[in-house]
Structures are given as C-alpha cells and as structure tokens.
Amino acid sequence: MKRTSVLIIGAGAVGCAIARELSKYDLEVTFLDKNTDVGGDASKSNSSIIHTGYDASPGTLESRLVVAANPMYDRLCKSLDVPFQRIGAILPAFNEEQFEQLPFIKEKAFQNGVYDVEYRSGEDLLNMEPMLNPRVMGGLFIPRESIIDPFVYVVALAENAVQNGAKLILEAKVLDLIREGDAIVGVKTTKGEFLANWIINASGLYCEEIARMAGKADYKVNPRRGQFYILDRDTPCKVKRIVLPIPTKRTKGKLISPMIHGNLLLGPTAEDLSDKTNHDTSTEGLASVAADVRRLVPDIRIGDTITQFSGLRPNRVPAGFNIDVYDDLAGYLNISGVRSTGLTASIAIGKYVAHTLGQVGLEMRLRDDFNPVRKGIQRMVDLSPGQRARKITEDPSYGRIICRCESVTEGEIIEAIRSPIPARSIDAIKRRLRAGMGRCQGGFCGPKVIQILARELGLTDDAVIKSDPGSNPVVRATRKEVSQ
Amino acid sequence: MIEYTCDVAVIGAGPAGLAAASSAREAGAEKVWLIERDCEPGGILQQCIHPGFGLAYFDEELTGPEYAARFYDKAVDLGVQFSFDTTVLAIEKGNILRCLSPRGESLINAKSIVLAMGCRERTRGNLIIAGSRPAGVITAGAAQRMINIQNQMIGNKVLILGSGDIGMIMARRLRLEGVEVVGVVEILPYLSGLTRNKLQCLDDFDIPLLLSHTVTRVEGYPRVEAVYVAAVDEKNDPVLASEERIECDTLLLSVGLIPENELSRNAGIELDAVTGGPVVDSDLQTSVPGIFCCGNVLHVNDLVDHVSVESELAGENAALYALGKLPSDSKLIPVQAGHMVRYVCPSVIRQRSGKSTLYFRVTKPAKHVDLQISDGTKIVWMKSHLRVNPGEMEAVCIPTADLVGPEITINVLPQ
C-alpha cells in the first residue's frame, strides 16, 4: 500500500485549510471526509462571520489563532476567489447594565491585541444603523469583523489543495486508526486503508471519537446547536453591519448579520444536545431568536424568512482550542475544541499545524511550483454584457437560466459538476452557485437540477441525491419508458 | 449585443401571455413579441394534465395542454413572434428588456410591455416548519412538474399540507399513480381551494381532509420518515397536546402562491401589499407608463378562464398604448376593499364609456350575503349570493360612465 506523508481526517474548513497549507510543501497530502462533499458539518452551517477575536479569552490558543487569522483573509480571498467583505460590527448597549460592560469588553479586546475597537455614541450608532433600537445608549464599533461565503471558502481551499497535488477522498468514514507500536501509521475507512507518516485529526464535532481510537481522548465533545433564520434580500428592514448583542454571563447571544449575497442572517441559539446528527430546527428555538433580535432591531421582519437551519458546533469539555502532538504516540496530531470561531481560525490553524509538523521533525521543504491562485466559477450575472456574449458563443448553455431567483445558468451548473471537486448532489450545486438558495428555495430549479445532475453524471433520475446517500428526491420513474 | 424593437413585448407564454399577445395583435399592434423562459409555450398549463379548464371560456372541458394549445395556435396564426428558452434579466429604463438565451444576450426596445410571468409557490421556509431538513419535502407545483413532465415519482406515502387547488389535484394524481395519500391538512377552518376540487379530488378518492390542523415538525433524515400534525387554536397556533406523529416519506406543500414580482419590483413598479402583484388601474396599466400586467403575476387566480379574459384586456390596452391611442386623461376613481373583502383588483378605475371588471376575494366563507358596490354616494350594483368563499374569486362587471362618487367600495354584507 502506498504511503502518504500526511493524512488529514475531516474536510471541513480546518481540514481543508491544513490540506491547502501543506500542499505548499514537498509532501504527499491526502484529506478525507465521511460526507459526499467537502464542507464538513459546522463549516457549512454557521454565522459566516470572520471574527477579529476581540472577545476571546486573552492568552489562549483560540485568541492567538483567531486574532492572527483575521488579517489574512483579504489576500487569501483574493487569491482563492472567495466572496469576502469587511463590513464591521457594532455592539450596542441598550441599558445601564449593558453600558457598564463596554469598558470591560474594550479592555478585553485590547488584551487580545484587537486595538481598533472604538467607542461610539448612541447617536453615532443610529446614524450608522438607522434601524437600530432607538433606546441605544452607545456601544462599540469593531471595524474588522467581516463576512464570507463559507461554502465557497471551504470549496476553494480544497480545490486549491487538489490543484496542487493533494488527494481528496470523500465518503470515507474512519472506522479505526492503525497502530504500530507507539505510532499511528494509518487509518481504516469505509473506503479502505490508508497509510501515512502523519495522521491529523481535524474531525471537528467528531474529534473525540477519533482521539479515542488513538487513546488520546482526555476530553469530551458535545454538540451545541445554533438555529438561524435567513431573510429575503428584499426585506425592508436591513442593517449594513453585523449587530452583536452584549454577551451575558450565560451566552454570547443572538446577532443580526448581513450575508455576503445580500440576505440577512439572524441567530444563533446555543443549545447543548447529545445527538451529533441532530440538525433539526425547533419552534421554541426559532421563536427565541426572533424575540432576541427584535431587542436589537425592533422592526426586523421575521415574516420575510426564506429558510431556517441549524448548525452544531463542537463544545469541548474542558473548553479551549487544542493542537497536540504526543511524546508517547508518534505520527499523530490531534486538534480539538475548535468551536464557532473555527471558520475564522481555520487558515491560521493550517499554518500552525504546518509549523508544528516541522518542529516535530517532518521535513518541510517549500515547493517552487505551488500555485496559490484558484479561480472560482464565474457568475454570469457578475460579468459585463460583452463577457457574457463571449461565453455564450463558446457554450450556449451559459445563456440558459436555470435558477431564476439567483440567476444561475446551466453552463455554471455543468461547470460545478465538472470542477476539480465535482458537485455530485443538489446541495453541492447549491453551495457552490446558490442555485436553489433564493426565495423560491428550489421550487423552480430543483426539478431541472435533478435532470442536469442525472445527465452529467450518467445516473438515472432516482439515483440523484439532495445531500447524503439516501436523500434521493425521486423514488422511481412515474411510468416505464415505452420503446418506440 | 443585438438590439430589437417591437410594439408590444409580452413576458411569459403561459395562459396570460398567450392571450395578451393575441389580443395585442387583434387590437392593431404590428409587432408583438412573446418571450418565454421554457422551451415550450403554455407555462404551468403544460403540467396540468387534468381536465377542468375552459368551462367558462370555451364552454367545454379541456386539459391544461389542450387549453394552452388553443391560445398558442391562435397567437401563431395572428403572427405573434416567439422567443423560447429566453429569460428576461431586467426591464431597463425606457421599457427596454434585457434578455438572455443560449443564442446570446439581446435588448428589446418595446413601446409597451405586458408582464405575464405567473407566480411561484410558498415554501417550507416561508411557513417556518421545524424539524429535520431531509429530501421528501416538496411544493405541489414542483411535484406536478416532476411527475407529469419529467416522469419522476416523488414519494411512496404522502401527506399534503394546504388545501390549495394544486394540492388537491396532486392528491388525486398521486392516488391514480398508486401512491398512498395519507390526507390533506389545512390550517384554516375551511377549504382554501375550489369546492369542486374537494369533491372530485378528495371525496371521490376517500382522501381525508383535516381542517384546523397544521404540520408542526418534520422528522427523519436523509428522507422524511414522519411529520407531526396538531390541531390549531383560534389564533392558528398549534395545540401541542393534540400533536400526532404520522408516518410518511413525503410532505407535499400547497400553501399558497405569490406573484413572481422580481422583474416588476426591479422595474420600480409599485406593488400591492395584499396581492403581492403590481398596483394597476382598470386598463391593467401599472404605475410605470406603458407597462401592463395580467394573470397570476398580477393577482393569483383560481380559474384560467378568468386569466384569459383579463389578459386579453391587458394585451389590447398595451397595443393601444403602443399605437398612441390609449386615452390617459380619463377621471380616476380609486377602488377600496370594504367589509369582508380582502382585496380588489384593479385598485383604480379609469372612467370612460364601457365597463370595468372588478376581481375580488372575500376574507372568510359566509352564506347568504349581499355583494354591494357603492361609489360613495349611492349603491351602484348589488347582488345576493348563497355563499362566498375565499378560495373562489368573485368577478363583477360594472358600467363606469355613470359613476359620480369619489371612491368605489365593495362590501360583502350579511343578509
């Protein structure tokens, strides 16, 4: 069996960022995931915010990684063609108790090295965000809090890694680690066995299960559910910046954030569950989001919601980001406790892991042929009429709109299916292109996307899946084909 | 970029667009251009393979494709030009349509425009139904397309939420294909679609209808395994004690239609808060001069026959506008929804000789009522009805020449 230098378990934001970082070096990199697509669990259902780390616990690894990561995104997103916007956040106080918190929050930001957090008067904040609750007394402005397209971000990292030679294996669930003496030398998966000099556990929510296979599970990970609403782009009551609540002792609270493609995001809840597969939304949870965000922006129109979702973030006990290598266990690096700030931290975790591997003796020789540039699928709506005309002349399918709400053409969908990490499900297309993510939620394009997937992948219609195996929207043909 | 000109451009070749285009030709417009996203004419009628169309317009019963074919043939005979497989991206200033098709991008400079884009379905997201997010939750119209056109069956055991017309028609359709239909659940205490559809699609097939109930939760992943159904109180909030788990692999949603108003909104056309469609006068002209509107993009209809009649008026007026013959100096009389009336379309009458048809819906079902139209000074029209129903649109045609009052109000009053 061929041995790879590094094998990464998990192709969420963290796993993909590590794969991409390591692909800069003269290493054989393999990354695998149990799911049908990259994007993991937590990485695809979160607030899509790139944090500054102003509110992290000072001195922790989480603080260092998040604070270091934030400034990297401008260059990274340019290089990887990922939608990213520095829109800033405000933290308004609506009563004396909250107002008194502000100096402490600012002090904490300062301790974290986030020096650009500033006070703003109530009047200033209302000028910045006219829809804000007019009882606002003042607050903080955090200019570098930013938003990203989290799906495209993870796909871009993974694609760039693959372009630079990393190998991605999907639908490979890890069943066990292979041990030789006091070293981990490989993994047993549902897709066979893989040997590696280094195994990296980047399995997020499941990092406890993998660590237990290595005998290194000295912590627990419980799923913490966050429920969100997404509102229609055309909702009349909007904000331009992320509006954060003042945290209480118990919770960070529920925020309102613009999304990179013009929608509005409300949430999340913070509910401790035991089932790591429970992605349900609940009536009570969503009602609590609605009630809480109305305190920030009273006129917010929940009725303009186009969808709701929930995400599970790993809640480590004891808490804290941990990136560990072991004296008594060679070839194994364990990442645990990467919670909601993990999307932001991912890029820094990639660099931290590369550095750590170098320190523990892996030869880290930079390649001279690494290509940092990844081009995404060009969206027809974003092109000039002249550019569009050229594309349609080359391939007429770029002139056929399939998703009306988000203006996605057949050509773009085919491109996603044929991309370096092929979109093989309805959701994979949705995450790459937004087809079906608009206000009709796939009512019009869904049936057409099934046909395109079946045709391009050479499948029967009933073999097309929405997301995971078994999520087939078509159960059989209505009528058997009658031959002429 | 290719640029074209025409007299009347019609967006959408469903029943509304086909009728409007023919009528525009008949009213004297030289070049009438019909633009359609799909590769075939007929719009949603293509997938409506059941009968029941044309009883009012043709005095005979047709299927959806048959009904559409009659209007398409007529439009072709009249020399209407068609662009299929073509999407209108935007209506730009000066009534220019920016179109995209596999043949390229083009601009169509139209003297007048008829919006006939139809409507879309409300989704699970709009209703905020909690639970898992598996395959097997689908809107009725999407299911109808998959089953009738794409030859794809969408489930084996189906529960339908909403007693809209498409939901009931799909209940029968699924039953005819051998699929188990557990029942139709309706949050309101009355039917939201046509009574005749309940008789023909549910009662005749022993499919139960559960009024004053709703779906509270979806269970199962990666495919629906069950839904939870509960009775609702007078505020339409579910009574959790009554919640019951019903096994099924599909939840079909027939929970309302919304005009496809993206183009209308982006063109700066004023929209009606109740219908979601453009505000129009009795010429069916929107707030943007030269842009007319008809069919389900204006307000959601239950009978296609109404759509055809309304659309012929829109097409005719669009032609007159293009020819510079549509009078614009007539007196404007606003129309109000009065007692027990949810909305009236149009919302303004242009007073001239002749008649105007007012379409409206009641807010709740009632028996033995008087429909009454006043112009602010006197009752100008009245008729008794045995029963009225929100699912059945009322249409009243009144002469406008004699109206003197400042404002028309429609009331539905108990006898």
mmCIF file of C-alpha atoms in Angstrom, chain B residues 57-368:
data_model
loop_
_atom_site.group_PDB
_atom_site.id
_atom_site.type_symbol
_atom_site.label_atom_id
_atom_site.label_comp_id
_atom_site.label_asym_id
_atom_site.label_seq_id
_atom_site.Cartn_x
_atom_site.Cartn_y
_atom_site.Cartn_z
ATOM 1 C CA TYR B 57 -64.170 30.490 -21.801
ATOM 2 C CA PHE B 58 -64.867 27.743 -24.363
ATOM 3 C CA ASP B 59 -67.938 26.211 -22.760
ATOM 4 C CA GLU B 60 -66.245 22.815 -22.902
ATOM 5 C CA GLU B 61 -63.888 20.895 -20.672
ATOM 6 C CA LEU B 62 -60.230 20.759 -21.705
ATOM 7 C CA THR B 63 -56.948 19.650 -20.152
ATOM 8 C CA GLY B 64 -54.276 22.238 -19.425
ATOM 9 C CA PRO B 65 -52.167 21.456 -22.506
ATOM 10 C CA GLU B 66 -55.299 21.487 -24.712
ATOM 11 C CA TYR B 67 -56.358 24.840 -23.320
ATOM 12 C CA ALA B 68 -52.879 26.277 -23.860
ATOM 13 C CA ALA B 69 -52.666 24.834 -27.379
ATOM 14 C CA ARG B 70 -55.772 26.715 -28.464
ATOM 15 C CA PHE B 71 -54.271 30.015 -27.395
ATOM 16 C CA TYR B 72 -50.859 29.175 -28.789
ATOM 17 C CA ASP B 73 -52.293 28.206 -32.185
ATOM 18 C CA LYS B 74 -54.238 31.439 -32.267
ATOM 19 C CA ALA B 75 -51.168 33.503 -31.416
ATOM 20 C CA VAL B 76 -49.153 31.761 -34.134
ATOM 21 C CA ASP B 77 -51.946 32.358 -36.665
ATOM 22 C CA LEU B 78 -52.012 36.022 -35.730
ATOM 23 C CA GLY B 79 -48.290 36.360 -36.374
ATOM 24 C CA VAL B 80 -47.054 36.794 -32.819
ATOM 25 C CA GLN B 81 -43.256 36.337 -32.706
ATOM 26 C CA PHE B 82 -41.914 33.898 -30.108
ATOM 27 C CA SER B 83 -38.558 33.672 -28.361
ATOM 28 C CA PHE B 84 -38.381 30.490 -26.319
ATOM 29 C CA ASP B 85 -35.571 29.423 -23.975
ATOM 30 C CA THR B 86 -35.114 33.129 -23.216
ATOM 31 C CA THR B 87 -35.055 34.785 -19.805
ATOM 32 C CA VAL B 88 -35.735 38.473 -19.242
ATOM 33 C CA LEU B 89 -32.985 39.567 -16.858
ATOM 34 C CA ALA B 90 -34.290 43.089 -16.319
ATOM 35 C CA ILE B 91 -36.649 45.743 -17.523
ATOM 36 C CA GLU B 92 -34.430 48.761 -18.000
ATOM 37 C CA LYS B 93 -35.412 52.417 -18.151
ATOM 38 C CA GLY B 94 -37.401 53.341 -21.244
ATOM 39 C CA ASN B 95 -39.127 49.933 -21.253
ATOM 40 C CA ILE B 96 -36.176 48.004 -22.648
ATOM 41 C CA LEU B 97 -35.996 44.295 -21.923
ATOM 42 C CA ARG B 98 -32.589 42.752 -21.331
ATOM 43 C CA CYS B 99 -32.854 39.107 -22.404
ATOM 44 C CA LEU B 100 -30.539 36.128 -22.084
ATOM 45 C CA SER B 101 -30.771 32.943 -24.126
ATOM 46 C CA PRO B 102 -28.416 30.284 -25.487
ATOM 47 C CA ARG B 103 -28.363 32.400 -28.655
ATOM 48 C CA GLY B 104 -26.912 35.337 -26.767
ATOM 49 C CA GLU B 105 -27.893 38.472 -24.948
ATOM 50 C CA SER B 106 -30.263 40.961 -26.528
ATOM 51 C CA LEU B 107 -32.116 44.169 -25.814
ATOM 52 C CA ILE B 108 -35.717 44.558 -26.888
ATOM 53 C CA ASN B 109 -36.938 48.108 -27.048
ATOM 54 C CA ALA B 110 -40.705 47.874 -26.655
ATOM 55 C CA LYS B 111 -43.297 50.608 -26.962
ATOM 56 C CA SER B 112 -45.285 48.772 -24.334
ATOM 57 C CA ILE B 113 -44.792 45.704 -22.168
ATOM 58 C CA VAL B 114 -47.169 43.138 -20.723
ATOM 59 C CA LEU B 115 -45.981 41.360 -17.581
ATOM 60 C CA ALA B 116 -47.323 37.799 -17.572
ATOM 61 C CA MET B 117 -44.723 35.900 -15.521
ATOM 62 C CA GLY B 118 -47.168 33.985 -13.333
ATOM 63 C CA CYS B 119 -46.496 33.083 -9.734
ATOM 64 C CA ARG B 120 -44.346 30.917 -7.513
ATOM 65 C CA GLU B 121 -45.179 28.683 -4.587
ATOM 66 C CA ARG B 122 -44.785 29.455 -0.924
ATOM 67 C CA THR B 123 -42.224 27.143 0.622
ATOM 68 C CA ARG B 124 -41.486 25.348 3.847
ATOM 69 C CA GLY B 125 -39.164 28.215 4.702
ATOM 70 C CA ASN B 126 -41.980 30.752 4.471
ATOM 71 C CA LEU B 127 -44.085 28.684 6.889
ATOM 72 C CA ILE B 128 -41.214 28.073 9.340
ATOM 73 C CA ILE B 129 -41.930 24.351 9.791
ATOM 74 C CA ALA B 130 -39.493 22.997 12.378
ATOM 75 C CA GLY B 131 -37.657 19.692 12.325
ATOM 76 C CA SER B 132 -35.130 17.994 10.101
ATOM 77 C CA ARG B 133 -34.247 19.046 6.556
ATOM 78 C CA PRO B 134 -34.438 15.844 4.531
ATOM 79 C CA ALA B 135 -35.334 15.006 0.964
ATOM 80 C CA GLY B 136 -39.072 14.500 0.520
ATOM 81 C CA VAL B 137 -40.350 17.987 1.336
ATOM 82 C CA ILE B 138 -41.599 19.446 -1.916
ATOM 83 C CA THR B 139 -44.048 22.025 -3.198
ATOM 84 C CA ALA B 140 -47.079 20.757 -5.094
ATOM 85 C CA GLY B 141 -46.240 22.516 -8.349
ATOM 86 C CA ALA B 142 -42.679 21.184 -8.409
ATOM 87 C CA ALA B 143 -44.035 17.686 -7.734
ATOM 88 C CA GLN B 144 -46.563 18.113 -10.540
ATOM 89 C CA ARG B 145 -43.804 19.039 -12.957
ATOM 90 C CA MET B 146 -41.658 16.098 -11.910
ATOM 91 C CA ILE B 147 -44.470 13.544 -12.108
ATOM 92 C CA ASN B 148 -46.262 14.753 -15.243
ATOM 93 C CA ILE B 149 -43.427 16.101 -17.367
ATOM 94 C CA GLN B 150 -40.181 14.656 -16.065
ATOM 95 C CA ASN B 151 -41.540 11.148 -15.372
ATOM 96 C CA GLN B 152 -40.234 11.183 -11.799
ATOM 97 C CA MET B 153 -42.242 9.890 -8.847
ATOM 98 C CA ILE B 154 -41.613 11.902 -5.720
ATOM 99 C CA GLY B 155 -42.583 9.502 -2.917
ATOM 100 C CA ASN B 156 -44.474 6.450 -1.761
ATOM 101 C CA LYS B 157 -46.543 7.757 1.127
ATOM 102 C CA VAL B 158 -47.512 11.393 1.035
ATOM 103 C CA LEU B 159 -49.089 13.854 3.423
ATOM 104 C CA ILE B 160 -50.294 17.109 1.898
ATOM 105 C CA LEU B 161 -50.250 20.394 3.802
ATOM 106 C CA GLY B 162 -52.655 23.010 2.486
ATOM 107 C CA SER B 163 -55.943 22.586 0.701
ATOM 108 C CA GLY B 164 -54.988 24.774 -2.237
ATOM 109 C CA ASP B 165 -56.155 23.657 -5.664
ATOM 110 C CA ILE B 166 -52.825 22.215 -6.794
ATOM 111 C CA GLY B 167 -52.529 20.258 -3.549
ATOM 112 C CA MET B 168 -55.920 18.634 -4.012
ATOM 113 C CA ILE B 169 -55.286 17.926 -7.681
ATOM 114 C CA MET B 170 -51.955 16.350 -6.756
ATOM 115 C CA ALA B 171 -53.674 14.219 -4.103
ATOM 116 C CA ARG B 172 -55.776 12.655 -6.849
ATOM 117 C CA ARG B 173 -52.867 12.439 -9.250
ATOM 118 C CA LEU B 174 -50.714 10.609 -6.702
ATOM 119 C CA ARG B 175 -53.549 8.257 -5.836
ATOM 120 C CA LEU B 176 -54.027 7.453 -9.525
ATOM 121 C CA GLU B 177 -50.318 6.572 -9.705
ATOM 122 C CA GLY B 178 -50.703 4.130 -6.847
ATOM 123 C CA VAL B 179 -49.130 6.332 -4.193
ATOM 124 C CA GLU B 180 -50.599 6.314 -0.717
ATOM 125 C CA VAL B 181 -52.017 9.730 0.212
ATOM 126 C CA VAL B 182 -52.404 9.885 3.975
ATOM 127 C CA GLY B 183 -54.513 13.025 3.918
ATOM 128 C CA VAL B 184 -54.732 16.751 3.354
ATOM 129 C CA VAL B 185 -54.133 19.013 6.342
ATOM 130 C CA GLU B 186 -55.454 22.604 6.300
ATOM 131 C CA ILE B 187 -54.720 25.182 8.979
ATOM 132 C CA LEU B 188 -57.882 27.203 8.259
ATOM 133 C CA PRO B 189 -61.317 26.033 9.380
ATOM 134 C CA TYR B 190 -62.361 25.990 5.716
ATOM 135 C CA LEU B 191 -61.047 24.884 2.345
ATOM 136 C CA SER B 192 -58.591 27.220 0.606
ATOM 137 C CA GLY B 193 -59.183 25.911 -2.922
ATOM 138 C CA LEU B 194 -62.276 25.347 -5.022
ATOM 139 C CA THR B 195 -65.122 23.223 -3.637
ATOM 140 C CA ARG B 196 -65.318 21.297 -6.891
ATOM 141 C CA ASN B 197 -61.732 20.156 -6.420
ATOM 142 C CA LYS B 198 -62.546 18.819 -2.957
ATOM 143 C CA LEU B 199 -65.427 16.798 -4.415
ATOM 144 C CA GLN B 200 -63.542 15.483 -7.443
ATOM 145 C CA CYS B 201 -60.080 15.036 -5.993
ATOM 146 C CA LEU B 202 -60.524 14.214 -2.312
ATOM 147 C CA ASP B 203 -64.064 12.943 -1.665
ATOM 148 C CA ASP B 204 -64.182 10.717 -4.760
ATOM 149 C CA PHE B 205 -60.931 9.081 -3.705
ATOM 150 C CA ASP B 206 -61.661 8.848 0.028
ATOM 151 C CA ILE B 207 -58.722 11.102 0.863
ATOM 152 C CA PRO B 208 -59.357 12.651 4.279
ATOM 153 C CA LEU B 209 -59.306 16.425 4.741
ATOM 154 C CA LEU B 210 -58.308 17.618 8.194
ATOM 155 C CA LEU B 211 -59.347 21.244 8.766
ATOM 156 C CA SER B 212 -57.955 23.477 11.543
ATOM 157 C CA HIS B 213 -54.773 21.388 11.721
ATOM 158 C CA THR B 214 -51.209 22.029 10.698
ATOM 159 C CA VAL B 215 -47.828 20.337 10.399
ATOM 160 C CA THR B 216 -45.628 21.227 13.364
ATOM 161 C CA ARG B 217 -42.478 19.259 12.643
ATOM 162 C CA VAL B 218 -40.683 17.116 10.079
ATOM 163 C CA GLU B 219 -38.823 14.005 11.228
ATOM 164 C CA GLY B 220 -36.272 11.800 9.512
ATOM 165 C CA TYR B 221 -33.016 12.131 7.642
ATOM 166 C CA PRO B 222 -31.866 11.743 4.872
ATOM 167 C CA ARG B 223 -35.504 11.168 3.799
ATOM 168 C CA VAL B 224 -38.741 12.189 5.549
ATOM 169 C CA GLU B 225 -39.912 9.443 7.925
ATOM 170 C CA ALA B 226 -42.836 11.178 9.595
ATOM 171 C CA VAL B 227 -44.477 14.521 10.153
ATOM 172 C CA TYR B 228 -46.238 15.765 13.257
ATOM 173 C CA VAL B 229 -49.739 17.157 12.857
ATOM 174 C CA ALA B 230 -51.557 19.174 15.500
ATOM 175 C CA ALA B 231 -54.892 20.948 15.828
ATOM 176 C CA VAL B 232 -54.713 24.743 15.927
ATOM 177 C CA ASP B 233 -56.485 27.171 18.243
ATOM 178 C CA GLU B 234 -58.409 30.258 17.162
ATOM 179 C CA LYS B 235 -55.117 32.153 16.676
ATOM 180 C CA ASN B 236 -53.891 29.352 14.369
ATOM 181 C CA ASP B 237 -51.272 28.348 16.947
ATOM 182 C CA PRO B 238 -50.796 24.578 17.260
ATOM 183 C CA VAL B 239 -52.216 22.883 20.359
ATOM 184 C CA LEU B 240 -49.244 20.719 21.296
ATOM 185 C CA ALA B 241 -51.307 18.281 23.351
ATOM 186 C CA SER B 242 -53.061 17.263 20.144
ATOM 187 C CA GLU B 243 -49.810 16.583 18.266
ATOM 188 C CA GLU B 244 -49.794 13.274 16.436
ATOM 189 C CA ARG B 245 -46.985 11.531 14.546
ATOM 190 C CA ILE B 246 -47.948 10.473 11.047
ATOM 191 C CA GLU B 247 -45.611 8.189 9.137
ATOM 192 C CA CYS B 248 -44.914 9.194 5.558
ATOM 193 C CA ASP B 249 -41.915 9.689 3.279
ATOM 194 C CA THR B 250 -43.090 12.888 1.625
ATOM 195 C CA LEU B 251 -44.571 16.204 2.735
ATOM 196 C CA LEU B 252 -46.229 17.967 -0.175
ATOM 197 C CA LEU B 253 -46.875 21.678 0.305
ATOM 198 C CA SER B 254 -49.793 23.512 -1.264
ATOM 199 C CA VAL B 255 -49.714 26.551 0.943
ATOM 200 C CA GLY B 256 -50.233 29.469 -1.347
ATOM 201 C CA LEU B 257 -48.912 31.232 -4.397
ATOM 202 C CA ILE B 258 -47.077 34.545 -4.654
ATOM 203 C CA PRO B 259 -46.806 36.649 -7.835
ATOM 204 C CA GLU B 260 -43.345 36.369 -9.442
ATOM 205 C CA ASN B 261 -42.634 40.007 -8.862
ATOM 206 C CA GLU B 262 -38.822 40.283 -9.139
ATOM 207 C CA LEU B 263 -38.916 41.967 -12.555
ATOM 208 C CA SER B 264 -41.834 44.162 -11.529
ATOM 209 C CA ARG B 265 -40.044 45.303 -8.397
ATOM 210 C CA ASN B 266 -36.739 45.918 -10.136
ATOM 211 C CA ALA B 267 -38.528 47.965 -12.780
ATOM 212 C CA GLY B 268 -39.702 50.274 -9.978
ATOM 213 C CA ILE B 269 -43.348 49.252 -10.285
ATOM 214 C CA GLU B 270 -45.500 49.923 -7.245
ATOM 215 C CA LEU B 271 -46.659 46.664 -5.649
ATOM 216 C CA ASP B 272 -49.843 45.903 -3.732
ATOM 217 C CA ALA B 273 -49.201 44.811 -0.152
ATOM 218 C CA VAL B 274 -52.078 42.302 -0.144
ATOM 219 C CA THR B 275 -51.781 40.615 -3.545
ATOM 220 C CA GLY B 276 -48.007 40.978 -3.921
ATOM 221 C CA GLY B 277 -48.592 41.936 -7.556
ATOM 222 C CA PRO B 278 -48.399 45.385 -9.166
ATOM 223 C CA VAL B 279 -50.969 48.076 -8.415
ATOM 224 C CA VAL B 280 -52.945 48.550 -11.644
ATOM 225 C CA ASP B 281 -55.755 50.706 -12.985
ATOM 226 C CA SER B 282 -58.727 49.331 -14.880
ATOM 227 C CA ASP B 283 -56.656 49.376 -18.097
ATOM 228 C CA LEU B 284 -54.339 46.948 -16.214
ATOM 229 C CA GLN B 285 -51.564 49.502 -16.534
ATOM 230 C CA THR B 286 -49.027 49.587 -13.698
ATOM 231 C CA SER B 287 -47.503 52.646 -12.049
ATOM 232 C CA VAL B 288 -44.847 52.694 -14.811
ATOM 233 C CA PRO B 289 -46.420 54.075 -18.002
ATOM 234 C CA GLY B 290 -46.504 51.546 -20.821
ATOM 235 C CA ILE B 291 -46.123 48.504 -18.572
ATOM 236 C CA PHE B 292 -49.275 46.411 -18.254
ATOM 237 C CA CYS B 293 -49.868 43.323 -16.184
ATOM 238 C CA CYS B 294 -52.193 40.322 -16.152
ATOM 239 C CA GLY B 295 -52.706 36.811 -14.848
ATOM 240 C CA ASN B 296 -51.108 35.356 -11.739
ATOM 241 C CA VAL B 297 -48.275 37.862 -11.657
ATOM 242 C CA LEU B 298 -50.981 40.476 -11.014
ATOM 243 C CA HIS B 299 -53.049 38.514 -8.507
ATOM 244 C CA VAL B 300 -53.381 34.781 -8.031
ATOM 245 C CA ASN B 301 -56.393 33.368 -9.862
ATOM 246 C CA ASP B 302 -58.166 30.076 -9.354
ATOM 247 C CA LEU B 303 -59.614 29.710 -12.873
ATOM 248 C CA VAL B 304 -57.532 30.060 -16.012
ATOM 249 C CA ASP B 305 -60.628 31.235 -17.883
ATOM 250 C CA HIS B 306 -60.570 34.442 -15.793
ATOM 251 C CA VAL B 307 -56.903 34.859 -16.596
ATOM 252 C CA SER B 308 -57.548 34.673 -20.333
ATOM 253 C CA VAL B 309 -60.267 37.333 -20.235
ATOM 254 C CA GLU B 310 -58.221 39.643 -18.041
ATOM 255 C CA SER B 311 -55.118 39.160 -20.180
ATOM 256 C CA GLU B 312 -56.956 39.978 -23.395
ATOM 257 C CA LEU B 313 -57.779 43.343 -21.858
ATOM 258 C CA ALA B 314 -54.137 43.906 -20.876
ATOM 259 C CA GLY B 315 -52.969 42.958 -24.380
ATOM 260 C CA GLU B 316 -55.487 45.222 -26.050
ATOM 261 C CA ASN B 317 -54.560 48.197 -23.884
ATOM 262 C CA ALA B 318 -50.851 47.568 -24.355
ATOM 263 C CA ALA B 319 -51.449 47.661 -28.115
ATOM 264 C CA LEU B 320 -53.458 50.877 -27.862
ATOM 265 C CA TYR B 321 -50.689 52.402 -25.757
ATOM 266 C CA ALA B 322 -48.063 51.387 -28.305
ATOM 267 C CA LEU B 323 -50.160 52.965 -31.048
ATOM 268 C CA GLY B 324 -50.655 56.148 -29.002
ATOM 269 C CA LYS B 325 -54.379 55.514 -28.811
ATOM 270 C CA LEU B 326 -54.891 54.749 -25.145
ATOM 271 C CA PRO B 327 -56.639 57.746 -23.553
ATOM 272 C CA SER B 328 -54.799 58.944 -20.490
ATOM 273 C CA ASP B 329 -56.982 61.858 -19.484
ATOM 274 C CA SER B 330 -59.900 59.919 -18.020
ATOM 275 C CA LYS B 331 -61.027 60.568 -14.449
ATOM 276 C CA LEU B 332 -59.516 58.224 -11.883
ATOM 277 C CA ILE B 333 -61.748 56.660 -9.249
ATOM 278 C CA PRO B 334 -59.991 54.668 -6.511
ATOM 279 C CA VAL B 335 -61.423 51.280 -5.587
ATOM 280 C CA GLN B 336 -61.460 50.141 -1.964
ATOM 281 C CA ALA B 337 -61.856 46.737 -0.356
ATOM 282 C CA GLY B 338 -64.710 47.217 2.134
ATOM 283 C CA HIS B 339 -66.389 44.933 4.636
ATOM 284 C CA MET B 340 -65.271 41.295 4.360
ATOM 285 C CA VAL B 341 -63.280 41.975 1.184
ATOM 286 C CA ARG B 342 -59.567 41.055 1.206
ATOM 287 C CA TYR B 343 -58.553 42.900 -1.926
ATOM 288 C CA VAL B 344 -59.926 44.300 -5.181
ATOM 289 C CA CYS B 345 -58.096 44.345 -8.475
ATOM 290 C CA PRO B 346 -57.769 46.825 -10.173
ATOM 291 C CA SER B 347 -57.346 49.427 -7.465
ATOM 292 C CA VAL B 348 -58.255 52.408 -9.676
ATOM 293 C CA ILE B 349 -60.988 52.761 -12.314
ATOM 294 C CA ARG B 350 -60.370 54.944 -15.343
ATOM 295 C CA GLN B 351 -63.749 56.360 -16.065
ATOM 296 C CA ARG B 352 -64.862 56.175 -19.678
ATOM 297 C CA SER B 353 -67.768 54.737 -21.598
ATOM 298 C CA GLY B 354 -67.956 50.996 -21.276
ATOM 299 C CA LYS B 355 -67.499 48.637 -18.397
ATOM 300 C CA SER B 356 -64.826 47.586 -15.958
ATOM 301 C CA THR B 357 -64.460 44.191 -14.343
ATOM 302 C CA LEU B 358 -63.531 44.172 -10.677
ATOM 303 C CA TYR B 359 -61.995 40.983 -9.290
ATOM 304 C CA PHE B 360 -62.045 40.427 -5.559
ATOM 305 C CA ARG B 361 -61.857 37.833 -2.808
ATOM 306 C CA VAL B 362 -63.718 37.682 0.481
ATOM 307 C CA THR B 363 -61.849 37.406 3.782
ATOM 308 C CA LYS B 364 -63.792 34.373 5.073
ATOM 309 C CA PRO B 365 -66.527 31.999 3.954
ATOM 310 C CA ALA B 366 -70.136 33.142 4.504
ATOM 311 C CA LYS B 367 -73.650 32.163 3.490
ATOM 312 C CA HIS B 368 -76.498 34.399 2.358
#
